[in-house]
């Protein structure tokens, strides 16, 4: 059935187009000074005279019936059916705005605005005919000036991103954000709730199909998730096709459904769901602006299906006086049968007995004005533009040769505009892409500045130099210890742990370099994993050293000889390996589940992009930091208990002092990191890594290097064992 209707619609449109083109070519080849109107369409509409006429197309009826085709005569007009109160209120809002402007003595004081409002019946052929009527005007014949051109209609409610093509639609004025913004908003919702497996339903027209293409590409590019299915809702109620859509939804495991479709499509889909008694409850619906606020879908019967729906809504606004205007000037009868069309110059046919002031109807409900508010703003925007043009100073105008516009030349001039590659004298403002910013002259887009902790800026250079310096010092100390590995100072308290500790400190210094430079996927994933494992390896060695000190002291007392067997070289290595493996497991789980990734942050500043690494999972980051903190606090407590041991075991004092520095640095890090925006957060983390690493290196190995290099006479077993005696 749907295919037959589509073919009839296409055939009907082609016949209309053939008549129109034949007249157009006949006029083009006839060298006549006049443009003549070949045909007037029989359309539902309202008209009001004025010095300048504004045209509007509205969906006052939501469907139409095709006439029988005889192929021997010109087809008859389609019959519009299904009166849409909301669409009629949209048209009345435009009439109200024009009436209000005409009463405003400060806006267009010497110009009276009129209107021609047509019903498009939600049908392409009727909408196209109405648009041609507005472009050509109502005069049977008028003098040809240059070309038979008129002003294209201004749309208040067209979100299709296809209309942003300046080559195809150079005169299109957008008064509502395009679907590209809706798509980005929906993807942000998906990423916020971590919904990665979703279904997409779209209407079978430019509105839905353009969204489908952009949604798939944007979703893949942003890493926001994958589509479980993409289904197209047919025009017209086609139970067979809708049943197929419902079956796909029932079989899918996706629990999130995104719908970019018209209100009538959603109504038909939910009717099919109710008729088929499909168990589609428990789904999370995400609605486009076309049906988000539809009252007809907010019923008790549909709440089990659509309850909790998230949606992108048109901005709501107040229009003072609109209800009184609707009540006084245009009557809608509650008890009268649905009208079939508009009445010339007025409202709808009523019996005259209705007390409309006491009737609460959808038509008079002005508590949630969304499309109406856009209509109201669009009319006023055009009125202010006309007012500015008519107040133009001759010789300083925006048109060719700095001319100004007049009412007589307005239509011709607006079509003679020449657009350069820079968005200058443009008839609409176009938003720059996300990575661009408007130039100071507002005539072209320039790339936004990018910000990250760079190797080329002074702060990055200083941190890089400090990191390399720490790495070199650690390597030098390791070389000194290896060279003097047989001396008592190095051999005391397990030289193997000292070597491993120095290696881990080198890794700590080097891992800070991962926080400098443009964030990339691999650096974002590696930076915290390398940092976490390196510091746990370092602190684990310190913890085991402290435990060995306590064990040796206890073994020196009577009956404590059995303690040392639990702290042999094998046990020490195993403890360090086990503690480090826990951190490795934490990092692996974090990277597999919610991995850190690079992110372009535009929230800090609107004129530049801050490149940063988002942690992915705050829980993973907190567990990683918490585990390091746990080992550090435990090491500090044990070292603090052993600080008063005899001097020949005085490494516990060094450990106590080093861990005190370590804990103080990281406690101060948390508030500084939270309150630092952009690249300064990375700088704070690098500074904390370097400060704590230098603190451990100097506190633990500084005194020993002093003895080894400058006081070799104290680097003997006798000197170490006799310190208490000399004191």
XYZ file of C-alpha atoms in Angstrom:
727
model
C 0.000 0.000 0.000
C 2.822 2.369 0.908
C 4.529 1.811 -2.459
C 1.342 2.642 -4.392
C 0.860 5.853 -2.405
C 4.468 6.811 -3.015
C 4.074 6.264 -6.766
C 0.859 8.294 -6.846
C 2.523 11.109 -4.930
C 5.514 11.078 -7.295
C 3.265 11.045 -10.364
C 1.098 13.836 -9.019
C 4.140 15.935 -8.238
C 5.646 15.307 -11.707
C 2.446 16.421 -13.434
C 2.382 19.618 -11.411
C 6.062 20.182 -12.098
C 5.571 19.579 -15.833
C 2.877 22.256 -16.031
C 5.000 24.665 -14.047
C 8.161 24.095 -16.130
C 6.276 24.398 -19.424
C 4.996 27.798 -18.384
C 8.424 28.781 -17.123
C 10.166 27.935 -20.401
C 7.428 29.572 -22.442
C 7.982 32.779 -20.496
C 11.770 32.508 -20.831
C 11.649 32.270 -24.628
C 8.996 34.917 -25.095
C 10.702 38.288 -25.274
C 7.969 40.102 -23.370
C 8.318 42.954 -20.881
C 5.737 41.407 -18.553
C 5.632 38.459 -16.178
C 2.219 36.804 -16.209
C 0.815 34.448 -13.620
C -0.174 31.278 -15.449
C -2.100 29.657 -12.641
C -3.444 30.316 -9.166
C -3.558 27.369 -6.811
C -6.708 26.699 -4.840
C -5.248 26.713 -1.340
C -6.530 27.040 2.200
C -5.226 30.284 3.578
C -5.660 33.602 5.288
C -4.635 36.984 3.916
C -4.292 40.507 5.194
C -3.233 43.446 2.971
C -0.242 45.629 3.762
C 2.676 47.597 2.332
C 4.781 44.470 2.657
C 3.414 40.945 2.771
C 5.012 38.241 4.928
C 4.307 34.659 3.925
C 3.934 31.633 6.159
C 3.376 27.908 5.658
C 1.719 25.968 8.472
C 0.476 22.452 9.039
C -3.166 23.251 9.759
C -4.187 19.797 8.483
C -1.974 16.781 9.060
C -2.947 14.670 6.054
C -4.481 14.848 2.574
C -6.432 12.679 0.133
C -5.228 12.241 -3.445
C -7.803 12.725 -6.254
C -8.407 10.206 -8.978
C -6.046 10.634 -11.933
C -7.558 10.498 -15.439
C -4.392 11.378 -17.410
C -6.619 13.424 -19.767
C -6.839 16.630 -17.799
C -4.967 18.595 -15.216
C -5.251 16.928 -11.785
C -7.572 18.384 -9.193
C -6.466 19.849 -5.909
C -5.751 17.456 -3.038
C -8.276 17.416 -0.215
C -6.827 18.279 3.207
C -8.099 16.322 6.207
C -7.396 16.033 9.905
C -7.543 19.473 11.513
C -4.491 20.251 13.671
C -5.316 22.711 16.460
C -1.636 23.218 17.322
C -0.816 24.034 13.695
C -3.692 26.486 13.512
C -2.422 28.166 16.692
C 1.019 28.451 15.056
C -0.511 30.383 12.160
C -2.493 32.603 14.511
C 0.715 33.376 16.398
C 2.220 34.832 13.216
C -0.917 36.895 12.648
C -0.732 38.118 16.268
C 2.958 39.101 15.923
C 2.237 41.088 12.728
C -0.756 42.778 14.339
C 1.391 43.701 17.366
C 4.172 45.100 15.143
C 1.661 47.224 13.217
C 0.523 48.765 16.508
C 4.126 49.497 17.543
C 4.866 53.136 16.650
C 8.641 52.722 17.055
C 9.059 49.675 14.786
C 8.413 50.174 11.038
C 6.434 53.372 11.779
C 5.546 54.161 8.161
C 5.079 50.601 6.942
C 2.092 48.316 7.411
C 2.790 44.596 7.367
C 0.366 42.134 5.885
C 0.422 38.379 5.626
C -0.435 35.432 3.422
C -0.709 32.282 5.524
C -1.151 28.936 3.770
C -1.935 25.418 4.925
C 0.626 22.853 3.683
C -1.496 19.879 4.843
C 1.767 18.079 5.730
C 2.067 17.226 2.022
C 4.985 18.119 -0.233
C 2.854 18.947 -3.291
C 0.608 21.363 -1.395
C 3.532 22.951 0.417
C 5.367 23.379 -2.880
C 2.286 24.966 -4.480
C 1.844 27.326 -1.549
C 5.522 28.322 -1.690
C 5.184 29.097 -5.427
C 2.114 31.215 -4.673
C 4.062 33.244 -2.138
C 7.059 33.634 -4.445
C 5.022 34.681 -7.490
C 2.536 36.854 -5.651
C -1.153 37.293 -6.403
C -1.024 39.752 -9.341
C -2.088 38.377 -12.691
C 0.532 40.455 -14.530
C 3.372 42.746 -13.474
C 6.215 44.601 -15.131
C 9.388 42.582 -15.546
C 12.394 44.419 -14.071
C 15.250 41.974 -14.327
C 13.953 38.551 -13.431
C 10.634 37.206 -12.199
C 11.934 36.573 -8.717
C 10.399 36.838 -5.307
C 11.410 36.329 -1.730
C 11.800 32.744 -0.587
C 9.794 31.717 2.480
C 11.366 32.147 5.893
C 11.061 29.044 8.008
C 10.605 29.172 11.748
C 10.685 25.452 12.416
C 13.042 23.788 9.919
C 15.791 21.904 11.759
C 17.069 19.768 8.872
C 20.833 20.144 8.625
C 20.539 19.817 4.827
C 19.341 23.435 4.734
C 22.745 24.623 5.977
C 24.154 24.058 2.475
C 24.799 27.645 1.332
C 25.202 26.596 -2.309
C 21.776 24.985 -2.515
C 19.934 27.292 -0.127
C 21.660 30.691 -0.224
C 18.568 32.578 0.983
C 17.499 30.300 3.811
C 17.164 31.981 7.210
C 17.476 29.579 10.138
C 15.552 30.591 13.227
C 16.007 27.327 15.146
C 19.203 25.305 15.672
C 19.834 22.585 13.110
C 19.634 18.881 13.847
C 23.421 18.793 14.113
C 23.105 20.385 17.555
C 20.427 17.879 18.550
C 22.625 14.989 17.458
C 25.538 16.304 19.534
C 23.275 16.753 22.540
C 21.937 13.194 22.271
C 25.475 11.798 21.968
C 26.466 13.742 25.094
C 23.503 12.161 26.901
C 24.618 8.702 25.774
C 28.189 9.314 26.943
C 27.021 10.774 30.259
C 24.920 7.706 31.121
C 27.389 5.322 29.400
C 24.720 3.926 27.078
C 26.737 2.274 24.324
C 24.133 0.023 22.622
C 21.163 1.977 21.231
C 18.490 1.786 18.550
C 17.632 4.624 16.152
C 14.237 5.311 14.553
C 13.906 8.065 11.927
C 11.193 9.345 9.604
C 11.382 8.628 5.887
C 12.246 12.158 4.720
C 15.109 14.657 4.738
C 14.539 15.375 8.427
C 15.104 11.779 9.460
C 17.534 10.549 6.806
C 20.011 13.422 7.285
C 19.918 12.819 11.030
C 20.599 9.115 10.494
C 23.706 9.838 8.425
C 25.120 12.466 10.761
C 24.238 10.461 13.866
C 26.081 7.369 12.671
C 29.220 9.323 11.732
C 29.246 11.471 14.881
C 28.588 8.483 17.129
C 31.503 6.558 15.619
C 33.839 9.549 15.686
C 33.110 10.423 19.316
C 33.232 6.870 20.600
C 29.807 7.333 22.160
C 28.523 3.836 21.354
C 27.162 1.622 18.586
C 23.798 1.282 16.845
C 21.877 -1.910 17.513
C 19.508 -1.095 14.651
C 18.418 1.738 12.343
C 14.768 1.632 11.253
C 12.911 4.086 8.994
C 9.312 4.962 9.890
C 7.174 5.114 6.710
C 4.997 8.058 5.675
C 1.349 7.232 6.165
C -0.047 4.539 8.413
C 1.337 1.304 6.987
C 0.702 -1.516 9.488
C 2.931 -3.982 7.648
C 6.029 -1.801 7.781
C 5.317 -0.612 11.330
C 4.861 -4.203 12.492
C 8.302 -4.982 11.086
C 9.782 -2.055 13.031
C 8.138 -3.255 16.247
C 9.458 -6.784 15.708
C 12.989 -5.465 15.262
C 12.661 -3.548 18.523
C 11.331 -6.598 20.362
C 14.202 -8.814 19.218
C 16.919 -6.265 19.931
C 18.842 -6.264 23.209
C 19.148 -2.463 23.076
C 17.177 -0.824 25.884
C 17.709 2.749 24.658
C 15.694 3.980 21.645
C 16.372 7.333 19.937
C 13.573 8.689 17.733
C 14.078 11.518 15.238
C 10.637 11.541 13.658
C 7.535 13.673 13.339
C 4.786 13.608 15.932
C 2.408 11.752 13.592
C 5.020 9.033 13.060
C 5.392 8.500 16.784
C 1.624 8.396 17.235
C 1.314 5.742 14.530
C 4.175 3.709 16.003
C 2.635 3.728 19.484
C -0.763 2.786 18.014
C 0.890 -0.237 16.408
C 2.601 -1.115 19.710
C -0.732 -0.971 21.536
C -2.617 -2.903 18.837
C -0.011 -5.684 18.685
C 0.222 -5.774 22.509
C 3.988 -5.778 22.196
C 5.921 -5.906 25.443
C 8.076 -2.852 24.839
C 7.941 -1.485 28.357
C 11.127 -0.657 30.218
C 12.741 1.094 27.250
C 14.550 4.400 27.658
C 13.256 6.674 24.888
C 15.160 9.758 23.703
C 12.969 12.166 21.740
C 13.790 14.776 19.127
C 12.230 18.222 19.263
C 9.437 17.158 16.871
C 7.584 15.072 19.485
C 9.174 15.843 22.850
C 6.340 18.072 24.089
C 3.471 16.392 22.178
C 0.490 16.329 24.545
C -1.165 13.531 22.561
C 1.672 11.188 23.583
C 1.445 12.096 27.265
C -1.563 9.924 28.079
C -2.255 7.332 30.743
C -2.324 4.543 28.154
C 1.152 5.386 26.840
C 2.882 6.101 30.148
C 3.931 2.418 30.645
C 5.792 2.733 27.336
C 6.971 6.341 27.223
C 7.310 7.188 30.913
C 10.726 8.660 31.708
C 11.422 9.778 28.136
C 14.323 12.199 27.707
C 13.981 14.789 24.965
C 15.482 17.795 23.222
C 12.911 20.567 23.507
C 12.552 23.868 21.691
C 13.074 26.796 24.002
C 9.899 27.839 25.758
C 8.813 31.480 25.931
C 6.009 33.772 27.014
C 3.893 35.749 24.533
C 1.785 38.249 26.487
C -1.601 38.916 24.946
C -1.673 35.882 22.641
C -4.537 34.117 24.415
C -6.743 37.210 24.315
C -5.936 37.605 20.619
C -6.938 33.987 19.940
C -10.087 34.339 22.016
C -11.303 37.605 20.510
C -10.307 37.311 16.856
C -10.303 33.627 15.919
C -12.878 31.236 17.244
C -12.399 27.510 17.493
C -15.622 25.694 18.367
C -15.420 22.858 20.815
C -18.684 21.276 19.706
C -18.510 21.950 15.984
C -17.232 19.160 13.712
C -13.614 19.393 12.605
C -13.450 22.098 9.913
C -12.073 21.317 6.478
C -10.254 24.552 5.898
C -9.776 28.195 6.719
C -12.284 30.865 5.968
C -11.050 33.752 3.861
C -9.857 36.558 6.107
C -11.041 35.043 9.381
C -11.139 32.092 11.681
C -13.236 28.955 11.714
C -16.972 28.570 11.292
C -18.792 28.536 14.622
C -22.438 28.595 15.644
C -21.927 31.794 17.628
C -23.292 30.228 20.801
C -20.014 29.076 22.291
C -18.640 30.679 25.485
C -15.008 30.275 24.554
C -13.735 32.227 27.543
C -14.965 29.455 29.814
C -13.686 26.582 27.722
C -10.233 25.129 28.322
C -9.131 23.864 24.915
C -5.797 22.887 23.487
C -6.067 25.843 21.122
C -6.270 28.368 23.977
C -3.572 26.717 26.116
C -0.624 29.120 26.008
C 1.238 27.693 29.007
C 3.840 25.826 26.946
C 4.674 27.944 23.912
C 7.650 26.458 22.107
C 7.145 26.492 18.278
C 4.906 29.517 18.766
C 7.705 31.374 20.541
C 10.012 30.654 17.592
C 7.379 31.970 15.173
C 7.003 35.093 17.261
C 10.770 35.691 17.317
C 11.129 34.979 13.580
C 8.525 37.590 12.661
C 10.112 40.158 14.946
C 13.603 39.368 13.614
C 12.428 40.038 10.073
C 10.614 43.197 11.148
C 13.726 44.571 12.858
C 15.813 43.710 9.786
C 13.392 45.598 7.549
C 13.394 48.525 9.972
C 17.212 48.679 9.914
C 17.285 48.551 6.114
C 14.708 51.300 5.754
C 16.693 53.530 8.117
C 19.786 53.060 5.995
C 21.851 56.190 5.192
C 22.292 56.588 1.388
C 25.847 55.792 0.365
C 26.440 53.638 3.429
C 24.148 50.759 2.635
C 25.046 47.059 2.714
C 24.300 46.397 -0.969
C 26.185 46.908 -4.230
C 27.799 50.354 -4.442
C 26.713 50.941 -0.832
C 23.118 51.400 -1.866
C 20.155 51.203 0.494
C 16.943 49.255 0.081
C 13.440 50.537 -0.620
C 10.126 48.775 -0.477
C 9.986 48.713 -4.290
C 13.492 47.338 -4.756
C 13.646 45.032 -1.788
C 12.779 41.810 -3.603
C 15.210 42.466 -6.458
C 18.090 43.674 -4.279
C 17.934 40.771 -1.894
C 18.475 38.387 -4.791
C 21.314 40.389 -6.292
C 23.424 39.936 -3.145
C 26.840 38.491 -3.929
C 28.313 36.283 -1.267
C 32.059 36.048 -0.943
C 33.831 33.117 0.651
C 34.009 35.100 3.915
C 29.939 34.646 5.776
C 30.113 39.178 4.890
C 26.664 40.791 4.128
C 25.207 37.360 4.748
C 21.489 37.079 5.288
C 21.937 34.759 8.273
C 24.476 34.031 10.965
C 26.084 30.616 10.745
C 27.648 29.019 13.787
C 31.294 28.095 13.436
C 32.259 24.426 13.892
C 33.242 23.286 17.361
C 36.983 23.667 16.742
C 36.639 27.183 15.306
C 35.874 30.630 16.660
C 34.451 33.704 14.963
C 36.987 36.276 13.806
C 37.008 39.756 15.405
C 35.265 41.081 12.274
C 32.619 38.301 12.522
C 33.106 37.514 8.833
C 34.841 34.125 8.905
C 35.777 31.275 11.209
C 39.289 30.927 12.587
C 40.708 27.899 14.418
C 40.448 28.131 18.174
C 43.657 28.244 20.149
C 44.595 24.943 21.702
C 45.966 24.585 25.194
C 47.844 21.732 26.827
C 51.009 21.331 28.865
C 53.561 21.644 26.071
C 57.264 20.891 25.886
C 57.759 24.266 24.198
C 56.429 26.557 26.928
C 58.468 27.631 29.982
C 56.405 25.602 32.447
C 56.710 22.447 30.379
C 60.433 23.006 29.820
C 61.074 23.408 33.571
C 59.112 20.280 34.473
C 60.807 18.282 31.720
C 64.234 19.434 32.886
C 63.412 18.497 36.489
C 62.196 15.070 35.379
C 65.364 14.370 33.380
C 67.537 15.706 36.215
C 65.890 13.334 38.680
C 66.350 10.436 36.262
C 70.040 11.234 35.837
C 70.630 11.606 39.601
C 68.873 8.284 40.242
C 71.062 6.624 37.608
C 74.215 8.157 39.139
C 73.245 7.009 42.640
C 72.518 3.545 41.281
C 75.951 3.495 39.664
C 77.575 4.569 42.950
C 75.768 1.825 44.875
C 76.660 -0.815 42.303
C 80.303 0.266 42.362
C 80.379 0.156 46.195
C 78.022 -2.782 46.541
C 80.462 -4.699 48.784
C 80.722 -1.887 51.364
C 78.808 -2.100 54.676
C 76.613 0.960 54.017
C 75.291 -0.522 50.771
C 74.997 -4.071 52.079
C 73.119 -3.016 55.198
C 69.398 -3.769 55.028
C 69.397 -5.699 51.723
C 71.278 -3.979 48.885
C 68.988 -5.712 46.379
C 66.009 -3.711 47.677
C 68.071 -0.524 47.425
C 68.870 -1.247 43.762
C 65.194 -1.996 43.029
C 64.137 1.167 44.857
C 66.471 3.288 42.738
C 65.145 1.693 39.543
C 61.573 2.431 40.639
C 62.516 6.056 41.386
C 63.911 6.372 37.845
C 60.568 5.126 36.517
C 58.713 7.629 38.713
C 60.755 10.497 37.271
C 60.280 9.263 33.698
C 56.520 8.658 34.008
C 56.029 12.389 34.642
C 56.984 12.998 30.983
C 53.754 11.260 29.930
C 51.790 14.180 31.402
C 53.550 16.688 29.115
C 52.652 17.153 25.435
C 49.409 16.862 23.465
C 47.204 14.161 25.045
C 46.847 11.096 22.880
C 45.017 7.854 23.492
C 48.134 5.864 24.378
C 49.582 8.563 26.636
C 46.252 8.970 28.445
C 46.044 5.229 29.034
C 49.699 4.834 30.004
C 50.291 7.898 32.180
C 48.301 6.844 35.244
C 49.094 3.156 34.848
C 52.840 3.860 34.711
C 52.568 6.354 37.558
C 50.552 3.986 39.756
C 52.729 0.915 39.235
C 56.014 2.841 39.583
C 55.030 4.425 42.874
C 53.637 1.195 44.318
C 56.902 -0.551 43.404
C 58.783 2.257 45.134
C 56.645 2.330 48.283
C 56.565 -1.488 48.443
C 60.374 -1.569 48.598
C 60.303 1.021 51.410
C 57.613 -0.959 53.277
C 59.606 -4.180 53.061
C 62.785 -2.340 54.172
C 60.901 -1.067 57.232
C 59.582 -4.522 58.044
C 63.114 -5.932 57.767
C 64.425 -3.307 60.200
C 61.788 -4.297 62.759
C 62.429 -7.995 62.192
C 66.209 -7.616 62.668
C 65.723 -5.651 65.868
C 63.299 -8.249 67.233
C 65.715 -11.039 66.254
C 68.437 -9.395 68.333
C 66.367 -9.938 71.453
C 66.153 -13.266 73.309
C 63.740 -15.666 71.691
C 63.367 -13.636 68.515
C 65.659 -15.633 66.274
C 62.783 -17.317 64.428
C 61.493 -13.965 63.159
C 64.163 -13.544 60.486
C 63.165 -16.709 58.633
C 60.008 -14.933 57.520
C 62.024 -12.069 56.049
C 64.603 -13.766 53.870
C 65.568 -12.502 50.410
C 62.949 -14.687 48.709
C 60.168 -13.481 51.001
C 61.202 -9.859 50.452
C 61.106 -10.195 46.678
C 57.776 -12.031 46.852
C 56.211 -9.343 49.039
C 57.299 -6.544 46.686
C 56.076 -8.488 43.666
C 52.738 -9.319 45.299
C 52.013 -5.749 46.385
C 52.940 -4.408 42.935
C 50.799 -7.056 41.205
C 47.721 -5.786 43.035
C 48.257 -2.332 41.553
C 48.836 -3.847 38.107
C 45.514 -5.678 38.408
C 43.749 -2.426 39.391
C 45.213 -0.630 36.363
C 44.278 -3.479 34.025
C 40.670 -3.561 35.236
C 40.458 0.219 34.883
C 41.856 0.267 31.343
C 39.639 -2.608 30.206
C 36.392 -1.243 31.677
C 36.526 2.564 31.464
C 39.792 3.570 29.903
C 41.095 7.165 30.089
C 40.924 8.989 26.766
C 41.829 12.396 25.283
C 39.116 15.030 25.387
C 38.620 18.467 23.839
C 37.241 20.574 26.645
C 35.408 23.727 25.558
C 33.807 24.409 28.942
C 36.691 26.331 30.516
C 36.923 28.911 27.725
C 34.735 29.514 24.660
C 37.619 30.905 22.598
C 40.096 28.067 23.009
C 40.155 24.297 23.324
C 41.783 22.645 26.316
C 43.185 19.228 25.462
C 43.068 16.966 28.493
C 42.864 13.334 29.498
C 39.614 12.363 31.187
C 40.129 9.567 33.696
C 37.242 7.536 32.320
C 36.299 6.016 35.664
C 36.676 8.206 38.765
C 36.369 5.019 40.818
C 39.362 3.448 39.051
C 41.449 6.573 39.594
C 40.407 6.758 43.260
C 41.256 3.093 43.896
C 44.682 3.531 42.250
C 45.504 6.580 44.364
C 43.999 5.043 47.480
C 46.167 1.935 47.217
C 49.327 4.048 46.962
C 48.168 6.076 49.957
C 47.446 2.917 51.979
C 50.949 1.533 51.452
C 52.526 4.931 52.162
C 50.630 5.381 55.441
C 51.474 1.824 56.525
C 55.168 2.391 55.752
C 55.114 5.664 57.697
C 53.484 4.033 60.736
C 55.957 1.145 60.861
C 58.930 3.454 60.337
C 57.622 5.791 63.041
C 57.460 2.875 65.493
C 61.066 1.954 64.637
C 62.479 5.470 64.728
C 64.025 5.057 68.240
C 65.909 1.852 67.527
C 69.685 1.851 68.096
C 71.754 3.898 65.656
C 73.105 0.905 63.843
C 69.570 0.392 62.542
C 68.906 4.098 61.940
C 67.507 3.644 58.384
C 64.066 3.681 60.025
C 64.604 7.376 60.763
C 65.400 8.038 57.120
C 62.306 6.131 56.060
C 60.135 8.052 58.561
C 61.370 11.384 57.224
C 61.009 10.345 53.561
C 57.466 9.041 54.006
C 56.498 12.182 55.907
C 57.581 14.222 52.854
C 55.797 11.807 50.515
C 52.470 11.928 52.382
C 52.610 15.732 52.824
C 53.115 16.249 49.077
C 50.188 14.051 48.047
C 47.824 15.409 50.711
C 48.502 18.916 49.371
C 48.097 17.604 45.804
C 44.391 16.740 46.055
C 42.896 20.255 46.610
C 45.440 21.837 44.268
C 44.569 19.341 41.502
C 40.811 19.821 41.898
C 41.062 23.618 41.722
C 43.475 23.770 38.762
C 41.873 24.119 35.307
C 43.197 22.674 32.081
C 46.915 22.242 31.667
C 47.591 23.449 35.207
C 46.000 20.283 36.589
C 48.607 18.251 34.685
C 51.334 20.604 35.910
C 50.220 20.102 39.531
C 50.304 16.320 39.129
C 53.761 16.399 37.515
C 55.005 18.655 40.313
C 53.644 16.229 42.936
C 55.352 13.293 41.209
C 58.681 15.116 41.009
C 58.520 16.544 44.548
C 57.713 13.207 46.162
C 60.334 11.386 44.055
C 63.053 13.926 44.916
C 61.997 13.712 48.576
C 62.440 9.927 48.640
C 65.715 10.080 46.700
C 67.322 12.729 48.904
C 66.000 11.462 52.255
C 66.859 7.791 51.695
C 70.057 7.968 49.684
C 71.535 11.386 50.474
C 73.109 10.409 53.832
C 74.455 7.137 52.418
C 76.032 8.824 49.394
C 77.590 11.356 51.772
C 79.277 8.543 53.732
C 80.316 6.598 50.627
C 81.823 9.564 48.774
C 82.928 12.038 51.470
C 83.393 10.004 54.657
C 84.750 6.645 53.524
C 86.283 6.042 57.003
C 82.731 5.595 58.297
C 81.862 3.083 55.602
C 83.130 0.134 57.689
C 81.357 -2.515 59.661
C 83.118 -1.479 62.863
C 82.127 2.184 62.421
C 78.501 1.271 61.819
C 78.351 -1.148 64.771
C 80.253 1.168 67.178
C 78.271 4.369 66.741
C 76.466 4.023 70.040
C 79.766 3.507 71.861
C 81.317 6.642 70.396
C 78.273 8.658 71.408
